[in-house]
């Protein structure tokens, strides 16, 4: 599949999709506290998305049973919300979700600290977020896709963390997952040239230990093979003639 270039009209719809998603993230962030179940977070997310007249795009995607992926501690991504999974003080909680606005998808993820966490966990979250920003410094027309991948890898290497290689970022638009795949680790080829109007979901998934992951028997939840902590940070961005535009940023970065 070719990488789609969005028209000015489509870009407006992508912007609104992203703006609404950032608001849902901000609202859910305020709910995260010890004692809440991961299912309550998912239910609230779905309700807010539908309240905006939008549709949760993760729900039923390849059979995924929820609107928000809630992944705790050594869970990397695609944690399935459950009434019996209760958030505790000291946890790190990744929320990944997306929505469809007038046919246009947005996708974003954040990792949140619950109360006091260790300095090591704090650094993992901060470095994962920063690796996204290091990556998208390269997200400019005329640069190549893998310049983003290489920049993320080079930044993470300074900390010795494990980059998850089994999962990647992706193009996004009228589908949640469009071409191209966006690896978060160094590539030998430069990849396709970036052009204005491309919309991309860049999403480093970073482990405190090795980058190796395993799938739980539920068929979805991805956990670190060594059970070290993992963090995730994702935004939907737009390639422009100049700086990339981050479409899914609200109050909570
Ligand atoms: N969050 C994933 C992504 O960023 C997609 C999740 S699909 C779901 O591409 F089915 F798990 F929801
Ligand atoms: Co994504």
mmCIF file of C-alpha atoms and ligand atoms in Angstrom:
data_model
loop_
_atom_site.group_PDB
_atom_site.id
_atom_site.type_symbol
_atom_site.label_atom_id
_atom_site.label_comp_id
_atom_site.label_asym_id
_atom_site.label_seq_id
_atom_site.Cartn_x
_atom_site.Cartn_y
_atom_site.Cartn_z
ATOM 1 C CA UNK A 1 0.000 0.000 0.000
ATOM 2 C CA UNK A 2 1.186 3.462 -0.878
ATOM 3 C CA UNK A 3 1.456 6.189 1.740
ATOM 4 C CA UNK A 4 -1.572 8.471 1.424
ATOM 5 C CA UNK A 5 -1.210 12.232 1.138
ATOM 6 C CA UNK A 6 -4.096 14.027 2.832
ATOM 7 C CA UNK A 7 -5.810 16.934 1.110
ATOM 8 C CA UNK A 8 -6.331 20.237 2.961
ATOM 9 C CA UNK A 9 -9.906 19.160 3.746
ATOM 10 C CA UNK A 10 -8.720 15.819 5.099
ATOM 11 C CA UNK A 11 -6.028 17.540 7.163
ATOM 12 C CA UNK A 12 -8.709 19.663 8.821
ATOM 13 C CA UNK A 13 -10.620 16.507 9.751
ATOM 14 C CA UNK A 14 -7.425 14.838 11.040
ATOM 15 C CA UNK A 15 -6.749 17.941 13.154
ATOM 16 C CA UNK A 16 -10.207 17.830 14.710
ATOM 17 C CA UNK A 17 -9.930 14.076 15.288
ATOM 18 C CA UNK A 18 -6.610 14.594 17.049
ATOM 19 C CA UNK A 19 -7.807 17.547 19.067
ATOM 20 C CA UNK A 20 -10.773 15.581 20.397
ATOM 21 C CA UNK A 21 -8.563 12.606 21.230
ATOM 22 C CA UNK A 22 -6.185 14.809 23.213
ATOM 23 C CA UNK A 23 -9.156 15.962 25.270
ATOM 24 C CA UNK A 24 -10.146 12.372 26.038
ATOM 25 C CA UNK A 25 -6.583 11.662 27.150
ATOM 26 C CA UNK A 26 -6.625 14.697 29.412
ATOM 27 C CA UNK A 27 -9.903 13.621 30.996
ATOM 28 C CA UNK A 28 -8.758 10.050 31.577
ATOM 29 C CA UNK A 29 -5.452 11.212 33.034
ATOM 30 C CA UNK A 30 -7.396 13.015 35.759
ATOM 31 C CA UNK A 31 -9.168 9.750 36.691
ATOM 32 C CA UNK A 32 -6.086 7.629 37.246
ATOM 33 C CA UNK A 33 -5.656 6.995 40.980
ATOM 34 C CA UNK A 34 -5.183 4.035 43.295
ATOM 35 C CA UNK A 35 -8.371 1.971 43.570
ATOM 36 C CA UNK A 36 -9.752 2.522 40.088
ATOM 37 C CA UNK A 37 -10.101 -0.534 37.866
ATOM 38 C CA UNK A 38 -8.711 -0.611 34.352
ATOM 39 C CA UNK A 39 -12.253 -1.323 33.107
ATOM 40 C CA UNK A 40 -13.563 1.888 34.671
ATOM 41 C CA UNK A 41 -10.936 3.813 32.700
ATOM 42 C CA UNK A 42 -12.009 2.063 29.499
ATOM 43 C CA UNK A 43 -15.714 2.695 30.134
ATOM 44 C CA UNK A 44 -15.073 6.382 30.791
ATOM 45 C CA UNK A 45 -12.958 6.633 27.648
ATOM 46 C CA UNK A 46 -15.647 5.068 25.495
ATOM 47 C CA UNK A 47 -18.314 7.305 27.006
ATOM 48 C CA UNK A 48 -16.326 10.496 26.415
ATOM 49 C CA UNK A 49 -15.465 9.502 22.839
ATOM 50 C CA UNK A 50 -19.120 8.758 22.058
ATOM 51 C CA UNK A 51 -20.156 11.946 23.830
ATOM 52 C CA UNK A 52 -18.103 13.848 21.247
ATOM 53 C CA UNK A 53 -20.077 12.082 18.510
ATOM 54 C CA UNK A 54 -17.016 9.994 17.630
ATOM 55 C CA UNK A 55 -16.371 6.258 17.514
ATOM 56 C CA UNK A 56 -13.662 4.376 19.436
ATOM 57 C CA UNK A 57 -11.492 2.798 16.749
ATOM 58 C CA UNK A 58 -9.835 0.128 18.909
ATOM 59 C CA UNK A 59 -13.150 -1.452 19.937
ATOM 60 C CA UNK A 60 -13.581 -4.721 17.977
ATOM 61 C CA UNK A 61 -10.429 -3.995 15.937
ATOM 62 C CA UNK A 62 -9.264 -7.511 15.059
ATOM 63 C CA UNK A 63 -11.539 -8.594 17.903
ATOM 64 C CA UNK A 64 -9.998 -6.333 20.569
ATOM 65 C CA UNK A 65 -12.714 -6.090 23.261
ATOM 66 C CA UNK A 66 -12.312 -2.510 24.561
ATOM 67 C CA UNK A 67 -11.922 1.139 23.572
ATOM 68 C CA UNK A 68 -8.823 1.921 25.636
ATOM 69 C CA UNK A 69 -5.739 -0.281 25.951
ATOM 70 C CA UNK A 70 -4.672 -0.102 29.608
ATOM 71 C CA UNK A 71 -1.220 -1.598 30.176
ATOM 72 C CA UNK A 72 0.233 -1.657 33.708
ATOM 73 C CA UNK A 73 3.925 -1.929 34.722
ATOM 74 C CA UNK A 74 5.497 -4.796 32.709
ATOM 75 C CA UNK A 75 2.601 -4.731 30.246
ATOM 76 C CA UNK A 76 3.845 -3.004 27.102
ATOM 77 C CA UNK A 77 0.655 -2.470 25.091
ATOM 78 C CA UNK A 78 -2.815 -3.906 24.415
ATOM 79 C CA UNK A 79 -3.638 -4.629 28.055
ATOM 80 C CA UNK A 80 -7.314 -5.638 28.219
ATOM 81 C CA UNK A 81 -9.324 -3.617 30.735
ATOM 82 C CA UNK A 82 -10.790 -5.673 33.568
ATOM 83 C CA UNK A 83 -13.034 -4.970 36.561
ATOM 84 C CA UNK A 84 -10.662 -7.019 38.707
ATOM 85 C CA UNK A 85 -7.476 -5.191 37.717
ATOM 86 C CA UNK A 86 -7.121 -2.405 40.280
ATOM 87 C CA UNK A 87 -4.572 0.373 39.858
ATOM 88 C CA UNK A 88 -2.187 0.690 42.828
ATOM 89 C CA UNK A 89 0.025 3.446 44.189
ATOM 90 C CA UNK A 90 3.436 3.169 42.499
ATOM 91 C CA UNK A 91 2.133 1.659 39.256
ATOM 92 C CA UNK A 92 2.902 3.046 35.846
ATOM 93 C CA UNK A 93 -0.137 2.920 33.577
ATOM 94 C CA UNK A 94 -0.070 3.281 29.799
ATOM 95 C CA UNK A 95 -3.282 4.427 28.118
ATOM 96 C CA UNK A 96 -3.455 3.938 24.377
ATOM 97 C CA UNK A 97 -6.587 4.853 22.436
ATOM 98 C CA UNK A 98 -7.936 6.359 19.300
ATOM 99 C CA UNK A 99 -11.128 7.625 17.762
ATOM 100 C CA UNK A 100 -12.814 8.228 14.443
ATOM 101 C CA UNK A 101 -14.156 11.704 13.636
ATOM 102 C CA UNK A 102 -16.082 11.982 10.339
ATOM 103 C CA UNK A 103 -14.180 8.989 8.996
ATOM 104 C CA UNK A 104 -10.722 10.143 10.142
ATOM 105 C CA UNK A 105 -8.699 8.265 12.743
ATOM 106 C CA UNK A 106 -6.439 9.578 15.471
ATOM 107 C CA UNK A 107 -4.261 7.503 17.806
ATOM 108 C CA UNK A 108 -2.223 8.471 20.870
ATOM 109 C CA UNK A 109 -0.701 6.905 23.994
ATOM 110 C CA UNK A 110 0.659 8.198 27.298
ATOM 111 C CA UNK A 111 2.226 6.484 30.303
ATOM 112 C CA UNK A 112 1.125 7.870 33.654
ATOM 113 C CA UNK A 113 2.640 7.531 37.117
ATOM 114 C CA UNK A 114 0.265 6.596 39.947
ATOM 115 C CA UNK A 115 1.329 8.561 43.015
ATOM 116 C CA UNK A 116 4.958 8.090 43.991
ATOM 117 C CA UNK A 117 7.009 5.965 41.620
ATOM 118 C CA UNK A 118 10.706 5.117 41.685
ATOM 119 C CA UNK A 119 13.178 7.556 40.088
ATOM 120 C CA UNK A 120 14.048 4.756 37.661
ATOM 121 C CA UNK A 121 10.421 4.416 36.559
ATOM 122 C CA UNK A 122 10.115 8.203 36.230
ATOM 123 C CA UNK A 123 13.178 8.297 34.010
ATOM 124 C CA UNK A 124 11.816 5.490 31.814
ATOM 125 C CA UNK A 125 8.589 7.424 31.235
ATOM 126 C CA UNK A 126 10.407 10.703 30.549
ATOM 127 C CA UNK A 127 12.992 9.167 28.216
ATOM 128 C CA UNK A 128 10.282 7.308 26.285
ATOM 129 C CA UNK A 129 8.386 10.564 25.780
ATOM 130 C CA UNK A 130 11.555 12.418 24.823
ATOM 131 C CA UNK A 131 12.493 9.714 22.296
ATOM 132 C CA UNK A 132 9.309 10.590 20.407
ATOM 133 C CA UNK A 133 10.395 14.237 20.250
ATOM 134 C CA UNK A 134 13.911 13.278 19.169
ATOM 135 C CA UNK A 135 12.363 11.132 16.448
ATOM 136 C CA UNK A 136 10.012 13.756 15.083
ATOM 137 C CA UNK A 137 12.768 16.352 14.787
ATOM 138 C CA UNK A 138 13.464 14.356 11.624
ATOM 139 C CA UNK A 139 9.799 14.327 10.547
ATOM 140 C CA UNK A 140 10.158 16.969 7.859
ATOM 141 C CA UNK A 141 9.463 16.992 4.131
ATOM 142 C CA UNK A 142 12.550 15.804 2.267
ATOM 143 C CA UNK A 143 13.796 13.687 5.161
ATOM 144 C CA UNK A 144 13.251 9.929 5.049
ATOM 145 C CA UNK A 145 11.031 7.821 7.261
ATOM 146 C CA UNK A 146 13.864 5.904 8.853
ATOM 147 C CA UNK A 147 15.583 9.103 9.928
ATOM 148 C CA UNK A 148 12.817 9.098 12.577
ATOM 149 C CA UNK A 149 13.547 5.472 13.525
ATOM 150 C CA UNK A 150 17.283 6.073 13.722
ATOM 151 C CA UNK A 151 16.881 9.174 15.895
ATOM 152 C CA UNK A 152 14.665 7.316 18.380
ATOM 153 C CA UNK A 153 17.147 4.436 18.560
ATOM 154 C CA UNK A 154 20.165 6.718 19.017
ATOM 155 C CA UNK A 155 18.496 8.578 21.880
ATOM 156 C CA UNK A 156 17.320 5.436 23.679
ATOM 157 C CA UNK A 157 20.777 3.847 23.307
ATOM 158 C CA UNK A 158 22.183 6.536 25.621
ATOM 159 C CA UNK A 159 20.092 5.071 28.440
ATOM 160 C CA UNK A 160 20.609 1.387 27.681
ATOM 161 C CA UNK A 161 16.889 0.690 27.577
ATOM 162 C CA UNK A 162 15.352 -2.011 25.399
ATOM 163 C CA UNK A 163 13.426 -0.880 22.336
ATOM 164 C CA UNK A 164 10.455 -3.069 21.476
ATOM 165 C CA UNK A 165 11.028 -4.238 17.904
ATOM 166 C CA UNK A 166 8.034 -6.583 17.597
ATOM 167 C CA UNK A 167 5.627 -3.628 17.279
ATOM 168 C CA UNK A 168 5.923 -0.427 15.248
ATOM 169 C CA UNK A 169 4.219 2.876 14.498
ATOM 170 C CA UNK A 170 2.165 3.418 11.368
ATOM 171 C CA UNK A 171 0.535 5.721 8.893
ATOM 172 C CA UNK A 172 -3.023 6.750 9.821
ATOM 173 C CA UNK A 173 -5.987 8.413 8.131
ATOM 174 C CA UNK A 174 -9.203 6.819 6.911
ATOM 175 C CA UNK A 175 -7.815 3.637 8.490
ATOM 176 C CA UNK A 176 -6.216 3.198 11.911
ATOM 177 C CA UNK A 177 -3.256 1.437 10.347
ATOM 178 C CA UNK A 178 -2.010 2.640 6.980
ATOM 179 C CA UNK A 179 1.358 2.435 5.288
ATOM 180 C CA UNK A 180 4.119 2.914 6.213
ATOM 181 C CA UNK A 181 5.281 0.889 9.200
ATOM 182 C CA UNK A 182 7.413 3.095 11.450
ATOM 183 C CA UNK A 183 10.051 1.132 13.385
ATOM 184 C CA UNK A 184 11.421 2.611 16.595
ATOM 185 C CA UNK A 185 14.857 1.057 16.035
ATOM 186 C CA UNK A 186 17.737 1.733 13.658
ATOM 187 C CA UNK A 187 17.242 0.814 10.002
ATOM 188 C CA UNK A 188 19.837 0.242 7.308
ATOM 189 C CA UNK A 189 17.718 1.722 4.515
ATOM 190 C CA UNK A 190 16.470 5.296 4.598
ATOM 191 C CA UNK A 191 12.866 4.334 3.842
ATOM 192 C CA UNK A 192 10.371 6.418 1.868
ATOM 193 C CA UNK A 193 10.797 10.154 1.546
ATOM 194 C CA UNK A 194 8.524 12.216 3.798
ATOM 195 C CA UNK A 195 6.085 14.554 2.067
ATOM 196 C CA UNK A 196 3.672 17.242 3.288
ATOM 197 C CA UNK A 197 0.230 15.793 3.944
ATOM 198 C CA UNK A 198 1.424 12.466 5.339
ATOM 199 C CA UNK A 199 -0.108 11.657 8.728
ATOM 200 C CA UNK A 200 1.843 9.268 10.938
ATOM 201 C CA UNK A 201 1.429 7.654 14.364
ATOM 202 C CA UNK A 202 4.887 7.578 15.917
ATOM 203 C CA UNK A 203 4.911 5.412 19.033
ATOM 204 C CA UNK A 204 8.065 4.300 20.818
ATOM 205 C CA UNK A 205 7.557 1.391 23.257
ATOM 206 C CA UNK A 206 10.545 1.223 25.595
ATOM 207 C CA UNK A 207 11.493 -1.331 28.267
ATOM 208 C CA UNK A 208 13.718 -0.860 31.298
ATOM 209 C CA UNK A 209 15.306 -4.256 30.504
ATOM 210 C CA UNK A 210 15.581 -5.942 27.134
ATOM 211 C CA UNK A 211 13.302 -5.125 24.221
ATOM 212 C CA UNK A 212 12.033 -8.693 24.078
ATOM 213 C CA UNK A 213 8.290 -9.163 24.595
ATOM 214 C CA UNK A 214 5.846 -12.043 24.963
ATOM 215 C CA UNK A 215 2.102 -12.321 24.412
ATOM 216 C CA UNK A 216 -0.151 -13.450 27.265
ATOM 217 C CA UNK A 217 -2.684 -16.237 26.739
ATOM 218 C CA UNK A 218 -5.473 -13.685 26.300
ATOM 219 C CA UNK A 219 -4.028 -13.225 22.807
ATOM 220 C CA UNK A 220 -3.582 -9.483 23.274
ATOM 221 C CA UNK A 221 -1.582 -8.333 26.264
ATOM 222 C CA UNK A 222 2.057 -7.804 25.351
ATOM 223 C CA UNK A 223 4.430 -7.990 28.354
ATOM 224 C CA UNK A 224 8.185 -7.609 28.690
ATOM 225 C CA UNK A 225 9.912 -11.008 28.558
ATOM 226 C CA UNK A 226 12.046 -10.108 31.592
ATOM 227 C CA UNK A 227 9.071 -8.477 33.407
ATOM 228 C CA UNK A 228 10.860 -5.138 33.546
ATOM 229 C CA UNK A 229 8.743 -1.966 33.365
ATOM 230 C CA UNK A 230 7.669 -0.627 29.999
ATOM 231 C CA UNK A 231 6.513 2.802 28.802
ATOM 232 C CA UNK A 232 4.711 3.978 25.653
ATOM 233 C CA UNK A 233 4.296 7.395 24.090
ATOM 234 C CA UNK A 234 2.442 8.105 20.876
ATOM 235 C CA UNK A 235 1.032 10.997 18.907
ATOM 236 C CA UNK A 236 -0.512 11.362 15.485
ATOM 237 C CA UNK A 237 1.556 13.889 13.542
ATOM 238 C CA UNK A 238 1.267 15.724 10.226
ATOM 239 C CA UNK A 239 4.217 16.253 7.878
ATOM 240 C CA UNK A 240 4.207 19.875 6.673
ATOM 241 C CA UNK A 241 6.538 22.122 4.668
ATOM 242 C CA UNK A 242 8.218 22.970 7.981
ATOM 243 C CA UNK A 243 7.967 21.627 11.523
ATOM 244 C CA UNK A 244 5.788 18.567 12.018
ATOM 245 C CA UNK A 245 2.400 19.343 13.516
ATOM 246 C CA UNK A 246 1.434 17.192 16.491
ATOM 247 C CA UNK A 247 -2.293 16.592 16.130
ATOM 248 C CA UNK A 248 -2.998 14.800 19.422
ATOM 249 C CA UNK A 249 -1.443 17.117 22.006
ATOM 250 C CA UNK A 250 -3.612 18.682 24.668
ATOM 251 C CA UNK A 251 -2.984 19.686 28.258
ATOM 252 C CA UNK A 252 -1.305 16.375 29.082
ATOM 253 C CA UNK A 253 1.778 16.064 26.933
HETATM 254 N N1 LIG B 1 -2.629 1.096 19.790
HETATM 255 C C1 LIG B 1 -2.331 0.309 18.677
HETATM 256 C C2 LIG B 1 -1.602 1.185 17.733
HETATM 257 O O1 LIG B 1 -1.146 2.193 18.151
HETATM 258 C C3 LIG B 1 -3.540 -0.273 18.086
HETATM 259 C C4 LIG B 1 -4.285 -1.019 19.068
HETATM 260 S S1 LIG B 1 -5.300 -2.051 18.262
HETATM 261 C C5 LIG B 1 -6.209 -2.733 19.459
HETATM 262 O O2 LIG B 1 -1.427 0.927 16.595
HETATM 263 F F1 LIG B 1 -6.907 -3.593 18.878
HETATM 264 F F2 LIG B 1 -5.444 -3.242 20.390
HETATM 265 F F3 LIG B 1 -6.924 -1.846 20.007
HETATM 266 CO CO1 LIG B 2 -0.727 3.437 16.995
#
